Amino acid sequence: MGSMFGEVFRIGTWGESHGTGVGAVIDGCPARIPLSQEDIQRELDRRRPGQSDIVTPRREEDKAEILSGVLGGLTLGTPIAVSVRNKDYRSEAYDGMRHVYRPSHADFCYDAKYGIRAWAGGGRASARETVGRVAAGAVARAVMKALSPATDVLAYVSRVHRIEAEADPAEAVSRETVESSAVRTNDPAAAEKMLAAIREARAAGDSLGGIITCVVRGCPAGLGDPVFDKLEATLAHAMMSIPACRGFEVGSGFAAAGMRGSEHNDAYCIRGGRVHTVTNRSGGIQGGISNGEPIVLRLAFKPTATLMIEQRTVNDRGEETLLKGTGRHDPCVLPRAVPVVEAMAWITLCDHFLRQKTVRCAADTH
Amino acid sequence: MGSMFGEVFRIGTWGESHGTGVGAVIDGCPARIPLSQEDIQRELDRRRPGQSDIVTPRREEDKAEILSGVLGGLTLGTPIAVSVRNKDYRSEAYDGMRHVYRPSHADFCYDAKYGIRAWAGGGRASARETVGRVAAGAVARAVMKALSPATDVLAYVSRVHRIEAEADPAEAVSRETVESSAVRTNDPAAAEKMLAAIREARAAGDSLGGIITCVVRGCPAGLGDPVFDKLEATLAHAMMSIPACRGFEVGSGFAAAGMRGSEHNDAYCIRGGRVHTVTNRSGGIQGGISNGEPIVLRLAFKPTATLMIEQRTVNDRGEETLLKGTGRHDPCVLPRAVPVVEAMAWITLCDHFLRQKTVRCAADTH
Amino acid sequence: MGSMFGEVFRIGTWGESHGTGVGAVIDGCPARIPLSQEDIQRELDRRRPGQSDIVTPRREEDKAEILSGVLGGLTLGTPIAVSVRNKDYRSEAYDGMRHVYRPSHADFCYDAKYGIRAWAGGGRASARETVGRVAAGAVARAVMKALSPATDVLAYVSRVHRIEAEADPAEAVSRETVESSAVRTNDPAAAEKMLAAIREARAAGDSLGGIITCVVRGCPAGLGDPVFDKLEATLAHAMMSIPACRGFEVGSGFAAAGMRGSEHNDAYCIRGGRVHTVTNRSGGIQGGISNGEPIVLRLAFKPTATLMIEQRTVNDRGEETLLKGTGRHDPCVLPRAVPVVEAMAWITLCDHFLRQKTVRCAADTH
Amino acid sequence: MGSMFGEVFRIGTWGESHGTGVGAVIDGCPARIPLSQEDIQRELDRRRPGQSDIVTPRREEDKAEILSGVLGGLTLGTPIAVSVRNKDYRSEAYDGMRHVYRPSHADFCYDAKYGIRAWAGGGRASARETVGRVAAGAVARAVMKALSPATDVLAYVSRVHRIEAEADPAEAVSRETVESSAVRTNDPAAAEKMLAAIREARAAGDSLGGIITCVVRGCPAGLGDPVFDKLEATLAHAMMSIPACRGFEVGSGFAAAGMRGSEHNDAYCIRGGRVHTVTNRSGGIQGGISNGEPIVLRLAFKPTATLMIEQRTVNDRGEETLLKGTGRHDPCVLPRAVPVVEAMAWITLCDHFLRQKTVRCAADTH
């Protein structure tokens, strides 16, 4: 259990870091949605290792193959299976970790849970698992582009360690600016400092945490299923399942804790002939349902656990020992996590969009 | 959809604030678990209105009736239905809001989603909905007390507005201290200041936000289902579905964003004959699986949306108007949210505990 | 687990025969569907004990109370909870069976599964459990009447023991004829013989089996979700879950086993401007999807297990013993099973109808 | 939706007949179960085309590749993906059917449902889809062999057209006898007649229906989840989802309709120190739960819809036309359906076996 997500638009992913490959199956995709191999490849390329000097040099083409569910450029309504082969894995780099638990990695916990683990490259716990998410997210994006063209999802790195990017998430951020920077931030001045900080950390064998902001613009009002599947609750589920994500906020988030109601409430107004809020401290969601304003999320990521520094740990015989990381890793996971965050947002929105088709189907003429 | 939660231990809740009542059905509870009406009533009494001068004076006995699934003090393994009748509702207080959307409430969004809403008392979006959660949480707690007696969940108010309570969540907090204070905090000095702040806000017709910390002690290692149902992801889903919750952190949370890996990693050690971490920045969860250390969560709650202050808003004919709150409300939701947070933690843990029974069932002797 | 059914229109039932009551919760009902207490009561009255001299004389008013999810005669889109109190139960009649397993009842198996059972009146395994199905079926029927008014479900007793009713299920059967007979058959001549047979069996302390035919007319083409949730597969799941149901056929059913393809295939033709089949051996379903022709199901029910005749059995200490039934029972379950069969058909169709809203939502203009 | 099955042991299949391949993903497989590529290949070889002169000559090696979830011969507890490439498909044979609906096939219904279909070879509706079921069934079988070694599933052809095989399903049938006959029956005398009948039908361009009997021996008592997920209900769901299956019986099945309770009831007795039934008209299931006796199912299959005979039909422009089958097909699907039936039985049993781990986990010492 646990490798499936979504109620109507339901995805499943599979694969270990050093196995034959990774992939996803999407069940519940509507029929007759335009979808090409390229739609998926474009997103995988954004997640791929080796894009710049600040990410892992593992060489993976990450070529997606659509195995089913699409014919002549249209979805069939049947399951869409996507597979990506692993190529450049070097399990020998992990030989020393076969019996030693890497600190703040999943090794110990997988052994505690399963009594067995694919020790090479982190196995199922590797961030390589997110390939399947990104492929499924590309399908969700295609569905939304066909059924709700005004909706767009954009994520970007808003903080690396102590360096914050400046910008109003709901207004001033463009995909072009974000993608033009290796660190995927929206603020060119901050980008340089972030790159320098990441290079410095890598040189020290260390790593850095940070924050990704994700904004959904043009989301129709009415998405989200109270009470347990509130839109922010399923988004939190989606985001907190991304490796290394440690915190989730919507709208005012933790800042709300320090506010009075008279400061926090979003007054309603009429603007352009429809209902809007004057402010957006709700982050586009009220009562668990989208209100049509931009949805704004902030996600905290911890620094990469693999360090090229000697650390204290234990082995699977219960003995204390020391470990120094090997293998190839990102000193800061955030730039490559951006497309993963977007993918999880698209998947969650698409599921809620299709769920809503079953809620409001009675004529309004009673 | 959306009113059910859990995979094996699956709960459903129902009810509107001003309807006949509220309740829960639990499907998937193991057989032969000791469970009494009192186990449920005790938790409902902690959530009940009218406990102190800082909460809503609505008079509800909140008497739980177990309708099925229990015989002679033991669960039967069949669905457990629990019902609580609504008594003291005064829908006339809401007459003025029948066509007016209360700012930062769910009214507008319910209309956008459903084309209809139970306008009195917030309907399904009322915090009264959490009665069902607390009842189901009491059942989950009983299951865990029977099957994993060392596990305990404790939540408390760690911040109200600008006032922070002091304490190490994993060690120094006791249920007695927390429950002895009307504000349900662990720090008697802070409690007085919090009470004063809440009374001041109420007098001003205003409201306050804050933070609840939740700690799970004695959780067995191995709970949580990678990759989408990581323990922190399902806990985030559970907590972010609580009304007014705006942010979720596990372990280091947002602080991780500003750290280096060498500061953040939790070294392993052997203590008392078993594997422990020296620090607990992971908050008891690594790779989505519990590691046996205390699980530490922090949840941000926004200030109550209902204010006794005139606010700008719109009505359902698309006209701008003004609204001043009436009805009876908590000026700060946190004290009564504490048992709700605990309930959602128990429900999530119980579900994962039962799921784990299906994972590690092969003999270890291959 | 096991007390919920459906993917989008999801129902859960609860309750034991001699507990406080029985009921259902429906999650996923669309908003703005006209629904009244009377819609539910009418169907419950058809299932109620004490309707005629051939059914159990247990006196239950079976008064349904809608606890949530409906306002002003319209569904809210939130969970609909329906509750029915048990009144006339006489657990003392079961005292002798507390430790003795009734042959061909669920007693032994419940003990094997749960290690505990509500021994009085069969507990959860009693046919009283079907009250919740009938209530949920009435809601499903209301949804379909609003969204697909041409669709109708009709079930009737087509055989009791050796007596067969004559009629073409898809054409000649009317609800009026069926409901005018205590045995709920469509053939007045057979009805008299069936009644006589049931009375004879009851006088002998014995019971009779039979067959219910269920026909769905006006079902839109396109319902059913290949490959596992084929329409006939989910209908089989629904029907085989009814107590005492032992066999399920769609269309030609077991007769297909003795046919050649050239006899069995349904040729297509154009009639009234749309595609029809010349014959209907497929029973309205091809490839797991409805084709617009009448859906025809046949369900075999075993004779009631409770007999007023001494039978050989064992007790829960593993000793052989003898048992003679007491309590009040139907000598033939079929007349009262008719509304249960219809309820399960409505629930299954409604779920597939809503699922289909998520499949064919892209414009057809690519 | 619809391409997933199971609650805890959850399988999903994907693939079209003339696409790149077919496959399955299994989520919820316990950890540390011995599983090899050969375990899967052996079952696929039993389902493979081209085994004898009475099945389709399509040449498919059906080589299974395990892509994930297994390491060193043991399951990891993570999703197991299995893929089989399509090789010998000849879509040109289907050119004439691109716009013409084959009678009693899924073509028309897929168009009605999805507005699009993979016309070549039946697409997703092809029996080739069952490759994924057989692969997943082999995994379920491996789980049960590890966790419940006494349990065995055996299916065989008990009838072809008018020719019935003789044998007591619960006792006298051996896998060796069944597998030694190309028609997979248990009765060598009947086998010759069945083969002759199938050859005759093929020569006439026609096809034959029949019945498969499936028996589960050594099933532990206690499996099945009342009320909707009764063991026979989920088995019916599983079996009725197999292409061409039109009827399902458990135990006495339709014969129960003609019986009196005094004939039908299974008396309990003590035999070999444990509770048994003297007869087994219940077919091993009472109240939806296994009782430890052999589970006996009978499944009716219709004759293959593809005929080499001209048939009346319509095209997708709503015009009447004639069609004569081409392509390569089995004149009788039953011999190759036997491993599919076994696979669905294993999958259903394994799911219920794991579900039961969560039901009876409290100590029995209250």
mmCIF file with all atom_site columns, C-alpha atoms in Angstrom, chain A residues 189-254:
data_model
loop_
_atom_site.group_PDB
_atom_site.id
_atom_site.type_symbol
_atom_site.label_atom_id
_atom_site.label_alt_id
_atom_site.label_comp_id
_atom_site.label_asym_id
_atom_site.label_entity_id
_atom_site.label_seq_id
_atom_site.pdbx_PDB_ins_code
_atom_site.Cartn_x
_atom_site.Cartn_y
_atom_site.Cartn_z
_atom_site.occupancy
_atom_site.B_iso_or_equiv
_atom_site.pdbx_formal_charge
_atom_site.auth_seq_id
_atom_site.auth_comp_id
_atom_site.auth_asym_id
_atom_site.auth_atom_id
_atom_site.pdbx_PDB_model_num
ATOM 1  C CA . ALA A 1 189 ? 19.656  38.904 -7.925  1.00 0.00 ? 189 ALA A CA 1
ATOM 2  C CA . ALA A 1 190 ? 18.936  36.212 -5.380  1.00 0.00 ? 190 ALA A CA 1
ATOM 3  C CA . ALA A 1 191 ? 19.709  33.518 -7.960  1.00 0.00 ? 191 ALA A CA 1
ATOM 4  C CA . GLU A 1 192 ? 23.377  34.403 -8.047  1.00 0.00 ? 192 GLU A CA 1
ATOM 5  C CA . LYS A 1 193 ? 23.691  34.314 -4.288  1.00 0.00 ? 193 LYS A CA 1
ATOM 6  C CA . MET A 1 194 ? 21.842  31.020 -4.103  1.00 0.00 ? 194 MET A CA 1
ATOM 7  C CA . LEU A 1 195 ? 24.146  29.459 -6.697  1.00 0.00 ? 195 LEU A CA 1
ATOM 8  C CA . ALA A 1 196 ? 27.183  30.655 -4.823  1.00 0.00 ? 196 ALA A CA 1
ATOM 9  C CA . ALA A 1 197 ? 25.854  29.268 -1.548  1.00 0.00 ? 197 ALA A CA 1
ATOM 10 C CA . ILE A 1 198 ? 25.104  25.888 -3.115  1.00 0.00 ? 198 ILE A CA 1
ATOM 11 C CA . ARG A 1 199 ? 28.574  25.692 -4.673  1.00 0.00 ? 199 ARG A CA 1
ATOM 12 C CA . GLU A 1 200 ? 30.138  26.615 -1.362  1.00 0.00 ? 200 GLU A CA 1
ATOM 13 C CA . ALA A 1 201 ? 28.190  23.929 0.484   1.00 0.00 ? 201 ALA A CA 1
ATOM 14 C CA . ARG A 1 202 ? 29.089  21.310 -2.116  1.00 0.00 ? 202 ARG A CA 1
ATOM 15 C CA . ALA A 1 203 ? 32.736  22.198 -1.866  1.00 0.00 ? 203 ALA A CA 1
ATOM 16 C CA . ALA A 1 204 ? 32.485  21.654 1.896   1.00 0.00 ? 204 ALA A CA 1
ATOM 17 C CA . GLY A 1 205 ? 30.825  18.255 1.409   1.00 0.00 ? 205 GLY A CA 1
ATOM 18 C CA . ASP A 1 206 ? 27.758  19.808 2.993   1.00 0.00 ? 206 ASP A CA 1
ATOM 19 C CA . SER A 1 207 ? 24.214  20.608 1.817   1.00 0.00 ? 207 SER A CA 1
ATOM 20 C CA . LEU A 1 208 ? 21.502  23.286 2.138   1.00 0.00 ? 208 LEU A CA 1
ATOM 21 C CA . GLY A 1 209 ? 17.765  23.430 2.779   1.00 0.00 ? 209 GLY A CA 1
ATOM 22 C CA . GLY A 1 210 ? 15.261  25.915 1.444   1.00 0.00 ? 210 GLY A CA 1
ATOM 23 C CA . ILE A 1 211 ? 11.705  26.791 0.524   1.00 0.00 ? 211 ILE A CA 1
ATOM 24 C CA . ILE A 1 212 ? 9.682   26.281 -2.648  1.00 0.00 ? 212 ILE A CA 1
ATOM 25 C CA . THR A 1 213 ? 6.643   28.454 -3.277  1.00 0.00 ? 213 THR A CA 1
ATOM 26 C CA . CYS A 1 214 ? 3.914   27.068 -5.501  1.00 0.00 ? 214 CYS A CA 1
ATOM 27 C CA . VAL A 1 215 ? 1.136   29.186 -6.944  1.00 0.00 ? 215 VAL A CA 1
ATOM 28 C CA . VAL A 1 216 ? -1.946  28.030 -8.838  1.00 0.00 ? 216 VAL A CA 1
ATOM 29 C CA . ARG A 1 217 ? -3.513  30.769 -10.930 1.00 0.00 ? 217 ARG A CA 1
ATOM 30 C CA . GLY A 1 218 ? -6.882  30.508 -12.658 1.00 0.00 ? 218 GLY A CA 1
ATOM 31 C CA . CYS A 1 219 ? -8.151  27.680 -10.488 1.00 0.00 ? 219 CYS A CA 1
ATOM 32 C CA . PRO A 1 220 ? -11.943 27.513 -10.746 1.00 0.00 ? 220 PRO A CA 1
ATOM 33 C CA . ALA A 1 221 ? -13.896 28.068 -7.533  1.00 0.00 ? 221 ALA A CA 1
ATOM 34 C CA . GLY A 1 222 ? -15.506 24.966 -6.052  1.00 0.00 ? 222 GLY A CA 1
ATOM 35 C CA . LEU A 1 223 ? -12.647 22.411 -5.973  1.00 0.00 ? 223 LEU A CA 1
ATOM 36 C CA . GLY A 1 224 ? -11.980 20.455 -2.767  1.00 0.00 ? 224 GLY A CA 1
ATOM 37 C CA . ASP A 1 225 ? -14.092 17.937 -0.879  1.00 0.00 ? 225 ASP A CA 1
ATOM 38 C CA . PRO A 1 226 ? -14.890 18.732 2.718   1.00 0.00 ? 226 PRO A CA 1
ATOM 39 C CA . VAL A 1 227 ? -14.360 17.522 5.347   1.00 0.00 ? 227 VAL A CA 1
ATOM 40 C CA . PHE A 1 228 ? -11.292 15.272 5.159   1.00 0.00 ? 228 PHE A CA 1
ATOM 41 C CA . ASP A 1 229 ? -10.382 15.914 1.547   1.00 0.00 ? 229 ASP A CA 1
ATOM 42 C CA . LYS A 1 230 ? -10.241 19.666 1.827   1.00 0.00 ? 230 LYS A CA 1
ATOM 43 C CA . LEU A 1 231 ? -8.183  21.063 -1.005  1.00 0.00 ? 231 LEU A CA 1
ATOM 44 C CA . GLU A 1 232 ? -5.386  22.174 1.350   1.00 0.00 ? 232 GLU A CA 1
ATOM 45 C CA . ALA A 1 233 ? -5.444  18.795 3.122   1.00 0.00 ? 233 ALA A CA 1
ATOM 46 C CA . THR A 1 234 ? -4.954  16.800 -0.063  1.00 0.00 ? 234 THR A CA 1
ATOM 47 C CA . LEU A 1 235 ? -2.366  19.301 -1.278  1.00 0.00 ? 235 LEU A CA 1
ATOM 48 C CA . ALA A 1 236 ? -0.549  18.890 2.039   1.00 0.00 ? 236 ALA A CA 1
ATOM 49 C CA . HIS A 1 237 ? -0.701  15.110 1.637   1.00 0.00 ? 237 HIS A CA 1
ATOM 50 C CA . ALA A 1 238 ? 0.687   15.428 -1.880  1.00 0.00 ? 238 ALA A CA 1
ATOM 51 C CA . MET A 1 239 ? 3.496   17.827 -0.982  1.00 0.00 ? 239 MET A CA 1
ATOM 52 C CA . MET A 1 240 ? 4.545   16.277 2.337   1.00 0.00 ? 240 MET A CA 1
ATOM 53 C CA . SER A 1 241 ? 4.991   12.977 0.477   1.00 0.00 ? 241 SER A CA 1
ATOM 54 C CA . ILE A 1 242 ? 7.809   14.499 -1.604  1.00 0.00 ? 242 ILE A CA 1
ATOM 55 C CA . PRO A 1 243 ? 11.195  13.367 -0.289  1.00 0.00 ? 243 PRO A CA 1
ATOM 56 C CA . ALA A 1 244 ? 12.798  15.916 2.093   1.00 0.00 ? 244 ALA A CA 1
ATOM 57 C CA . CYS A 1 245 ? 9.674   18.056 2.505   1.00 0.00 ? 245 CYS A CA 1
ATOM 58 C CA . ARG A 1 246 ? 9.292   18.979 6.198   1.00 0.00 ? 246 ARG A CA 1
ATOM 59 C CA . GLY A 1 247 ? 6.708   21.756 6.285   1.00 0.00 ? 247 GLY A CA 1
ATOM 60 C CA . PHE A 1 248 ? 3.605   22.965 4.448   1.00 0.00 ? 248 PHE A CA 1
ATOM 61 C CA . GLU A 1 249 ? 1.745   26.263 4.519   1.00 0.00 ? 249 GLU A CA 1
ATOM 62 C CA . VAL A 1 250 ? -1.251  27.608 2.647   1.00 0.00 ? 250 VAL A CA 1
ATOM 63 C CA . GLY A 1 251 ? -1.876  31.346 2.411   1.00 0.00 ? 251 GLY A CA 1
ATOM 64 C CA . SER A 1 252 ? -0.875  33.060 5.631   1.00 0.00 ? 252 SER A CA 1
ATOM 65 C CA . GLY A 1 253 ? 0.387   29.740 7.029   1.00 0.00 ? 253 GLY A CA 1
ATOM 66 C CA . PHE A 1 254 ? 2.369   29.972 10.252  1.00 0.00 ? 254 PHE A CA 1
#
